[in-house]
Tab-separated table of N, CA and C in Angstrom:
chain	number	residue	atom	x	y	z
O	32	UNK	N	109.059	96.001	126.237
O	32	UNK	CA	108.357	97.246	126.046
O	32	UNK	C	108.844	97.946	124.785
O	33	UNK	N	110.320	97.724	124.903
O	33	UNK	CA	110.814	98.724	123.690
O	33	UNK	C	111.268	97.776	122.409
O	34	UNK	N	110.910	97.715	121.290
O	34	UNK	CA	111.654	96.996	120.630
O	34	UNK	C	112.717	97.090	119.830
O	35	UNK	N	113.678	96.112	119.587
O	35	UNK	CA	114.992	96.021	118.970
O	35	UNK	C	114.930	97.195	117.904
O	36	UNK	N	114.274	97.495	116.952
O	36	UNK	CA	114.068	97.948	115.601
O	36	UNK	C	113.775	99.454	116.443
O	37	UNK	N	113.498	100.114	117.618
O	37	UNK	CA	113.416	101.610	118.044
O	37	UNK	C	115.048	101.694	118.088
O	38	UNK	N	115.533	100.708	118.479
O	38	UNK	CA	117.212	100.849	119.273
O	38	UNK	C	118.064	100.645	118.296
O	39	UNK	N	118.181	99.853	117.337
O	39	UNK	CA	119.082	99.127	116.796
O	39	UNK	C	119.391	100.540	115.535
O	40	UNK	N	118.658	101.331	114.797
O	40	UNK	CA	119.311	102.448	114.064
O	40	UNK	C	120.091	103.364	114.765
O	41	UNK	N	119.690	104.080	116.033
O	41	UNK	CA	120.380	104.808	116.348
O	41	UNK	C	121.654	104.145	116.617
O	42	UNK	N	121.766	102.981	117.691
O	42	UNK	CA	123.257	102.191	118.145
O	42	UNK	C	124.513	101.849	116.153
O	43	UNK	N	123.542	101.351	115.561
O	43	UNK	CA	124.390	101.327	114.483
O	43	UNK	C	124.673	102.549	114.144
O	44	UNK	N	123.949	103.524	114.097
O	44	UNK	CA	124.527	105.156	113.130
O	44	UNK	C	126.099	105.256	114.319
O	45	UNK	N	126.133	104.847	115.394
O	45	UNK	CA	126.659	105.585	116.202
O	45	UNK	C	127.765	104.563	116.589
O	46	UNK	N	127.401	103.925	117.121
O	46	UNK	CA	128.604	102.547	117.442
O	46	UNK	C	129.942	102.771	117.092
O	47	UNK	N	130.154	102.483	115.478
O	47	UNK	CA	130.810	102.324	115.021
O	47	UNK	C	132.471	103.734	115.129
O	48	UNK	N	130.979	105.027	114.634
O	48	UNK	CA	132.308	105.991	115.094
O	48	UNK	C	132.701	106.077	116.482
O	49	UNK	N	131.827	105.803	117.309
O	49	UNK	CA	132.129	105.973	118.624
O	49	UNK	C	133.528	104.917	119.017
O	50	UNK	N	133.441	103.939	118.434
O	50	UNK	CA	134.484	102.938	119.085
O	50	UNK	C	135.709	103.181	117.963
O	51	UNK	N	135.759	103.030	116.890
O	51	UNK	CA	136.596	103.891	116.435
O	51	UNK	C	137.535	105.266	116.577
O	52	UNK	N	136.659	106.276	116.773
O	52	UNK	CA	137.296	107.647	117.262
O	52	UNK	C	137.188	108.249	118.727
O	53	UNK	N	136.478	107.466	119.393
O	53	UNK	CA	136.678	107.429	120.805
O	53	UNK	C	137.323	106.576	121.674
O	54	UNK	N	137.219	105.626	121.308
O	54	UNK	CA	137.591	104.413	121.749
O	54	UNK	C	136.456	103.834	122.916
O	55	UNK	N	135.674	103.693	123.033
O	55	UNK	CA	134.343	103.844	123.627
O	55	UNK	C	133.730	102.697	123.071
O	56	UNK	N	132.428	102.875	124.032
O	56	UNK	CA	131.057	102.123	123.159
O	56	UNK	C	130.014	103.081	123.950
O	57	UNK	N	128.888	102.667	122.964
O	57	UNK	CA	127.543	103.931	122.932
O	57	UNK	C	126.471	102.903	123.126
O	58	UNK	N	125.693	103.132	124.444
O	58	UNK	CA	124.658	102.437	124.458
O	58	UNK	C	123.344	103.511	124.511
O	59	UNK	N	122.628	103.314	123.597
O	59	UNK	CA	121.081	104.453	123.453
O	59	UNK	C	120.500	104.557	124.871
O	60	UNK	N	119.826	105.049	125.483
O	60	UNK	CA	119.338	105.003	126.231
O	60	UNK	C	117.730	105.573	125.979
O	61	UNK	N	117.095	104.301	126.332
O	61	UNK	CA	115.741	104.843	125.185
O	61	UNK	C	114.412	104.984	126.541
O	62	UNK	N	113.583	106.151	126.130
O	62	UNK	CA	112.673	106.618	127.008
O	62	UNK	C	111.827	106.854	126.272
O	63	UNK	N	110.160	106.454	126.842
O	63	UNK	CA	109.038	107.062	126.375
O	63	UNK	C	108.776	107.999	127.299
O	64	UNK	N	107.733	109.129	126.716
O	64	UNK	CA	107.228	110.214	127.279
O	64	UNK	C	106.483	109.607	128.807
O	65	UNK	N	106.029	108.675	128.784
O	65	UNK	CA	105.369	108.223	129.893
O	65	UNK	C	106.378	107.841	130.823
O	66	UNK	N	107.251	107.970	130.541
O	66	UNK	CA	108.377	107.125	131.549
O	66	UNK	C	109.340	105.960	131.681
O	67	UNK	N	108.396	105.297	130.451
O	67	UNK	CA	108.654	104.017	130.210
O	67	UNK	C	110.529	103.851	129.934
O	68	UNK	N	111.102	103.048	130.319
O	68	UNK	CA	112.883	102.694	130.029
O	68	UNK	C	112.857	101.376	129.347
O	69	UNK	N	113.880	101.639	128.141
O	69	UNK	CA	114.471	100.321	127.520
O	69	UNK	C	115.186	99.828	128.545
O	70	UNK	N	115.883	98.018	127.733
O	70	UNK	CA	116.298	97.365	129.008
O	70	UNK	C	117.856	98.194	129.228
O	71	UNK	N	118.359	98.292	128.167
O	71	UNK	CA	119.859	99.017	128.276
O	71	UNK	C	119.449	100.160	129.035
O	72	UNK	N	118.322	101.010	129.038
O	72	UNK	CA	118.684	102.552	130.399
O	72	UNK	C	117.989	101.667	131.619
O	73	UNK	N	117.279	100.630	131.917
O	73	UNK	CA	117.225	99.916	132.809
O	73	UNK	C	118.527	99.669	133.790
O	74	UNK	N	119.268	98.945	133.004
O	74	UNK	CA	120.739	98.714	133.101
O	74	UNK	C	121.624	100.046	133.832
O	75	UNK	N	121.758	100.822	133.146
O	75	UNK	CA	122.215	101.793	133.192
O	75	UNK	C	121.777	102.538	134.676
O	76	UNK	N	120.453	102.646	135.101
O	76	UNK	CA	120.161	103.485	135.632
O	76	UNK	C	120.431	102.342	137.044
O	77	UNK	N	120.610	101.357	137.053
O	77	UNK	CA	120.568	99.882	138.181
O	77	UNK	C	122.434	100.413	138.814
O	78	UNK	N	122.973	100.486	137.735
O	78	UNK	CA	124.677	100.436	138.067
O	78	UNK	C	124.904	101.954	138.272
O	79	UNK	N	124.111	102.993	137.586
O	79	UNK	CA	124.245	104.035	138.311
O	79	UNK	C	124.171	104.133	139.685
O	80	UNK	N	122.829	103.715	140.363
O	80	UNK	CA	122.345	103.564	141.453
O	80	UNK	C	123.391	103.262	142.404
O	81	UNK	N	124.029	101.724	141.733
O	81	UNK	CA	124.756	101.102	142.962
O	81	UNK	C	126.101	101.639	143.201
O	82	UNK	N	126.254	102.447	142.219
O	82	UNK	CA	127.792	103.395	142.203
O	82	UNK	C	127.492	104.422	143.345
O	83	UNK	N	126.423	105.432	143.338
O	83	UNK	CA	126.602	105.856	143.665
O	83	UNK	C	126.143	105.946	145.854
O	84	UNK	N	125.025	104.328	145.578
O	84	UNK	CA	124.747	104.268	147.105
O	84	UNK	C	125.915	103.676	147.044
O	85	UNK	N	126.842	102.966	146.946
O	85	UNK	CA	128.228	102.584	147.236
O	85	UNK	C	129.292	104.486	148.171
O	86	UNK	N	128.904	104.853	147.331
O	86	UNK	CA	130.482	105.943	147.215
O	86	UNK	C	130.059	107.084	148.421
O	87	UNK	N	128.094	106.842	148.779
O	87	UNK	CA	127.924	108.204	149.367
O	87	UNK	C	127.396	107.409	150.756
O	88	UNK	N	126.945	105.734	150.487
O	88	UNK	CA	127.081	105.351	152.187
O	88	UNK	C	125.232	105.507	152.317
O	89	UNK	N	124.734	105.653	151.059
O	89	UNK	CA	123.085	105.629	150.955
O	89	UNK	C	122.339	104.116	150.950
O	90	UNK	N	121.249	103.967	151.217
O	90	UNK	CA	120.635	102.751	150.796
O	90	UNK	C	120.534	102.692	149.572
O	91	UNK	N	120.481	101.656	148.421
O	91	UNK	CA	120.117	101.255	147.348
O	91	UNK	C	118.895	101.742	146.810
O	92	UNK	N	117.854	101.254	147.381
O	92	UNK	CA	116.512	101.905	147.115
O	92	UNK	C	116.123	103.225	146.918
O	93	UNK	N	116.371	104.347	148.061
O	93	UNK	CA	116.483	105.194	148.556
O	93	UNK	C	117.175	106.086	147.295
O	94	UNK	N	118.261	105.826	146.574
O	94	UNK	CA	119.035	106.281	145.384
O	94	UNK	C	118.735	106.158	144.069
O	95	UNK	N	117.654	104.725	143.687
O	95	UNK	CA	117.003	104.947	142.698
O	95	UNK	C	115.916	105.074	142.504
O	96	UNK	N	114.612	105.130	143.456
O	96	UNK	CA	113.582	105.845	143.313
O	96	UNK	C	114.026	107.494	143.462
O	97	UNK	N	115.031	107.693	143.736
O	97	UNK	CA	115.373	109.336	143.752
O	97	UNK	C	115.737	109.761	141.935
O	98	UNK	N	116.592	108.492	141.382
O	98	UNK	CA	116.760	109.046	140.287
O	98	UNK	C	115.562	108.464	139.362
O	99	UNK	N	114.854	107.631	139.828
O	99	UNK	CA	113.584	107.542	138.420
O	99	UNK	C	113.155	108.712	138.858
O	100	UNK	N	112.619	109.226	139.957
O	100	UNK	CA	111.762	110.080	140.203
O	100	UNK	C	111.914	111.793	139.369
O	101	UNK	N	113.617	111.500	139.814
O	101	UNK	CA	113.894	113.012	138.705
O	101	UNK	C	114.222	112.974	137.655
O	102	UNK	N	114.232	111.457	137.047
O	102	UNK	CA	114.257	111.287	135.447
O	102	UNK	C	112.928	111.450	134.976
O	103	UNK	N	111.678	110.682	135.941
O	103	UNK	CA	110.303	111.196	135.176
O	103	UNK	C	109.690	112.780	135.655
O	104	UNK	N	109.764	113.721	136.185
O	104	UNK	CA	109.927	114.555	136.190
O	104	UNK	C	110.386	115.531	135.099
O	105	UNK	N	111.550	115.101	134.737
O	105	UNK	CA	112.497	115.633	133.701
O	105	UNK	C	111.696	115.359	132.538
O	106	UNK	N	111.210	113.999	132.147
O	106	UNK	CA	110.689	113.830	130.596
O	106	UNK	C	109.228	114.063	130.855
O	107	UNK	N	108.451	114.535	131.838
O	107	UNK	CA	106.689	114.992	131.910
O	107	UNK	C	107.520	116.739	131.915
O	108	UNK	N	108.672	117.288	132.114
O	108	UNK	CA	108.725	118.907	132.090
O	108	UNK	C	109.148	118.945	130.584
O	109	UNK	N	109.502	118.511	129.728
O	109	UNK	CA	110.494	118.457	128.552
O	109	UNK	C	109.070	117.797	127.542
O	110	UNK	N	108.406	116.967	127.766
O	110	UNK	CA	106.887	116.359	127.600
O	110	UNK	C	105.905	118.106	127.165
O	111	UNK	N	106.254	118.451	128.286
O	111	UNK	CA	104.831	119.610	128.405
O	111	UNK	C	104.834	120.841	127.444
O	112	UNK	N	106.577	121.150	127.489
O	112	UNK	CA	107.223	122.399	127.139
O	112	UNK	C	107.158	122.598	125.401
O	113	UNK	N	107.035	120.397	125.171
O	113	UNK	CA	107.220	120.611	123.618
O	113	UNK	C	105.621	120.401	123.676
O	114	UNK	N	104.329	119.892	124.311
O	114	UNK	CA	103.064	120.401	123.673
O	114	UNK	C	102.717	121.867	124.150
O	115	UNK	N	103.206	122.534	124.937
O	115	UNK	CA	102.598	123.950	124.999
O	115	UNK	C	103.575	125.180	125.216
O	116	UNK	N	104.854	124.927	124.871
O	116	UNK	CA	105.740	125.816	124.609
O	116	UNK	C	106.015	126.128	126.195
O	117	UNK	N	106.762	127.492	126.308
O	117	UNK	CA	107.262	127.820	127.291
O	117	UNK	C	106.580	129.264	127.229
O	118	UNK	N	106.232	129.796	128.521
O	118	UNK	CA	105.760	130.950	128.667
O	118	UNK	C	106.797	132.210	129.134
O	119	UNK	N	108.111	131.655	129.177
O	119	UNK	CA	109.273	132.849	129.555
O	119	UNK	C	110.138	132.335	128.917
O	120	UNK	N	111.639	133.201	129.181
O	120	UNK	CA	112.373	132.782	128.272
O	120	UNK	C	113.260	132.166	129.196
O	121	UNK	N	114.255	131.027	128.410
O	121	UNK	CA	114.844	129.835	129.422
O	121	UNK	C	116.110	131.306	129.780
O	122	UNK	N	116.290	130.469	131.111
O	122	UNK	CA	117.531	131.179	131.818
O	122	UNK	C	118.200	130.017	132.527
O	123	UNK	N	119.851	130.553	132.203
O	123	UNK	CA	120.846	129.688	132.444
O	123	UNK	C	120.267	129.467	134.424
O	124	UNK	N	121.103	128.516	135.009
O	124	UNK	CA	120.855	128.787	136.492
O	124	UNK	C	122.179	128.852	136.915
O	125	UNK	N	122.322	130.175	137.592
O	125	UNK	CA	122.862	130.544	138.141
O	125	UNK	C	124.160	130.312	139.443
O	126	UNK	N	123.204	128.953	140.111
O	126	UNK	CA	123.881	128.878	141.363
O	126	UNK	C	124.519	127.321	140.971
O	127	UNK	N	125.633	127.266	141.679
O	127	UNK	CA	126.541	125.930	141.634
O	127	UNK	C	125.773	124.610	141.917
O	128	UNK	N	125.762	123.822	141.572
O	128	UNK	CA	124.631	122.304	141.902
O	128	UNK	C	125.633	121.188	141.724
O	129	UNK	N	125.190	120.422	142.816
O	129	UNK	CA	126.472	119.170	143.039
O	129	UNK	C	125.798	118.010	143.604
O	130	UNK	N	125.620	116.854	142.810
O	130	UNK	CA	125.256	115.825	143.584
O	130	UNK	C	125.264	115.182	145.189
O	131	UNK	N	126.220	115.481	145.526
O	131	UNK	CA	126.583	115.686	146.951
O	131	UNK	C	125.764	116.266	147.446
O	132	UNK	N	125.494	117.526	147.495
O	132	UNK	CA	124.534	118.595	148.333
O	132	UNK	C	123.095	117.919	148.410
O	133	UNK	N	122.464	117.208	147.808
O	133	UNK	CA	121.419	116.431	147.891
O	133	UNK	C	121.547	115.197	148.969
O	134	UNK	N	120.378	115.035	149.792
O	134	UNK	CA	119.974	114.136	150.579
O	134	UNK	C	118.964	113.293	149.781
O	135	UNK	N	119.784	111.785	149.567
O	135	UNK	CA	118.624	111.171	148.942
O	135	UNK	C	118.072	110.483	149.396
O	136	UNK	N	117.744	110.581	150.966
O	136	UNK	CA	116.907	109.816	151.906
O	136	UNK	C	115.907	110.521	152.108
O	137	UNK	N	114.733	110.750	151.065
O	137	UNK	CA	113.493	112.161	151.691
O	137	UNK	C	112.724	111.666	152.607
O	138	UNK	N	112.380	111.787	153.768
O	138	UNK	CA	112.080	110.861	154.731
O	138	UNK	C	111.315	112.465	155.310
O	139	UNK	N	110.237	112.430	155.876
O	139	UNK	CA	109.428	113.546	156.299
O	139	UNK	C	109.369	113.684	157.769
O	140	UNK	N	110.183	114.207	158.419
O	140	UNK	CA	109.999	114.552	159.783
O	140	UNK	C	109.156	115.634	160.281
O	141	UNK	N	108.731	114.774	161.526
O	141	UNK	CA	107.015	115.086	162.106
O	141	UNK	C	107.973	115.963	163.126
C-alpha cells in the first residue's frame, strides 16, 4: 500500500541522530487519512496489542480492533479539523485518563 520512497526520507533524516544521540532506533509510522497503515505501524500496532492483552488478561482481538478503532477515529477527527477548522477553541482536558480505566471488551448488554 505504502511505498518504500513515502518511508525511506523521513527514517533516513532521522535514524541516524536517533541511534547516535539516543541510543535508540526510529521506526516512521506511516498513515493515510483513510486509515490505511504501513507495514512497520502494522507491526507496531500487532506487538502493541499483544503487550498489552498479555499484561491486562484481555483477548487479543478484542485489544486491537479497540486500538484501530481509536486510531481511525483519531485520523477522520484530525482529517476533518484540518478541512474545516475547528469551531471553538481547543481546551486542555482536564480529568486524569489511564489505560487501565478502559474496558476493552465492548460487548453490549441486553
Amino acid at each position: 500500500m505504502f511505498t518504500s520512497s513515502m518511508r525511506m526520507p523521513k527514517k533516513t533524516a532521522y535514524n541516524r541522530r536517533v541511534i547516535e544521540v539516543e541510543h535508540g532506533s526510529f521506526t516512521p509510522l506511516i498513515f493515510s487519512t483513510a486509515g490505511g497503515m504501513g507495514k512497520e505501524a502494522i507491526k507496531y500496532h500487532k506487538r502493541l496489542a499483544a503487550l498489552i492483552a498479555n499484561k491486562r488478561g484481555e483477548e487479543y482481538n478484542h485489544v486491537i480492533t479497540f486500538i484501530r478503532r481509536r486510531l481511525r477515529f483519531s485520523i477522520l477527527r484530525t482529517t476533518l479539523m484540518a478541512l474545516r477548522g475547528t469551531r471553538k477553541p481547543t481546551t486542555k482536558y482536564k480529568g486524569r485518563f489511564s489505560i487501565t480505566d478502559i474496558d476493552m471488551n465492548l460487548i453490549q448488554y441486553e
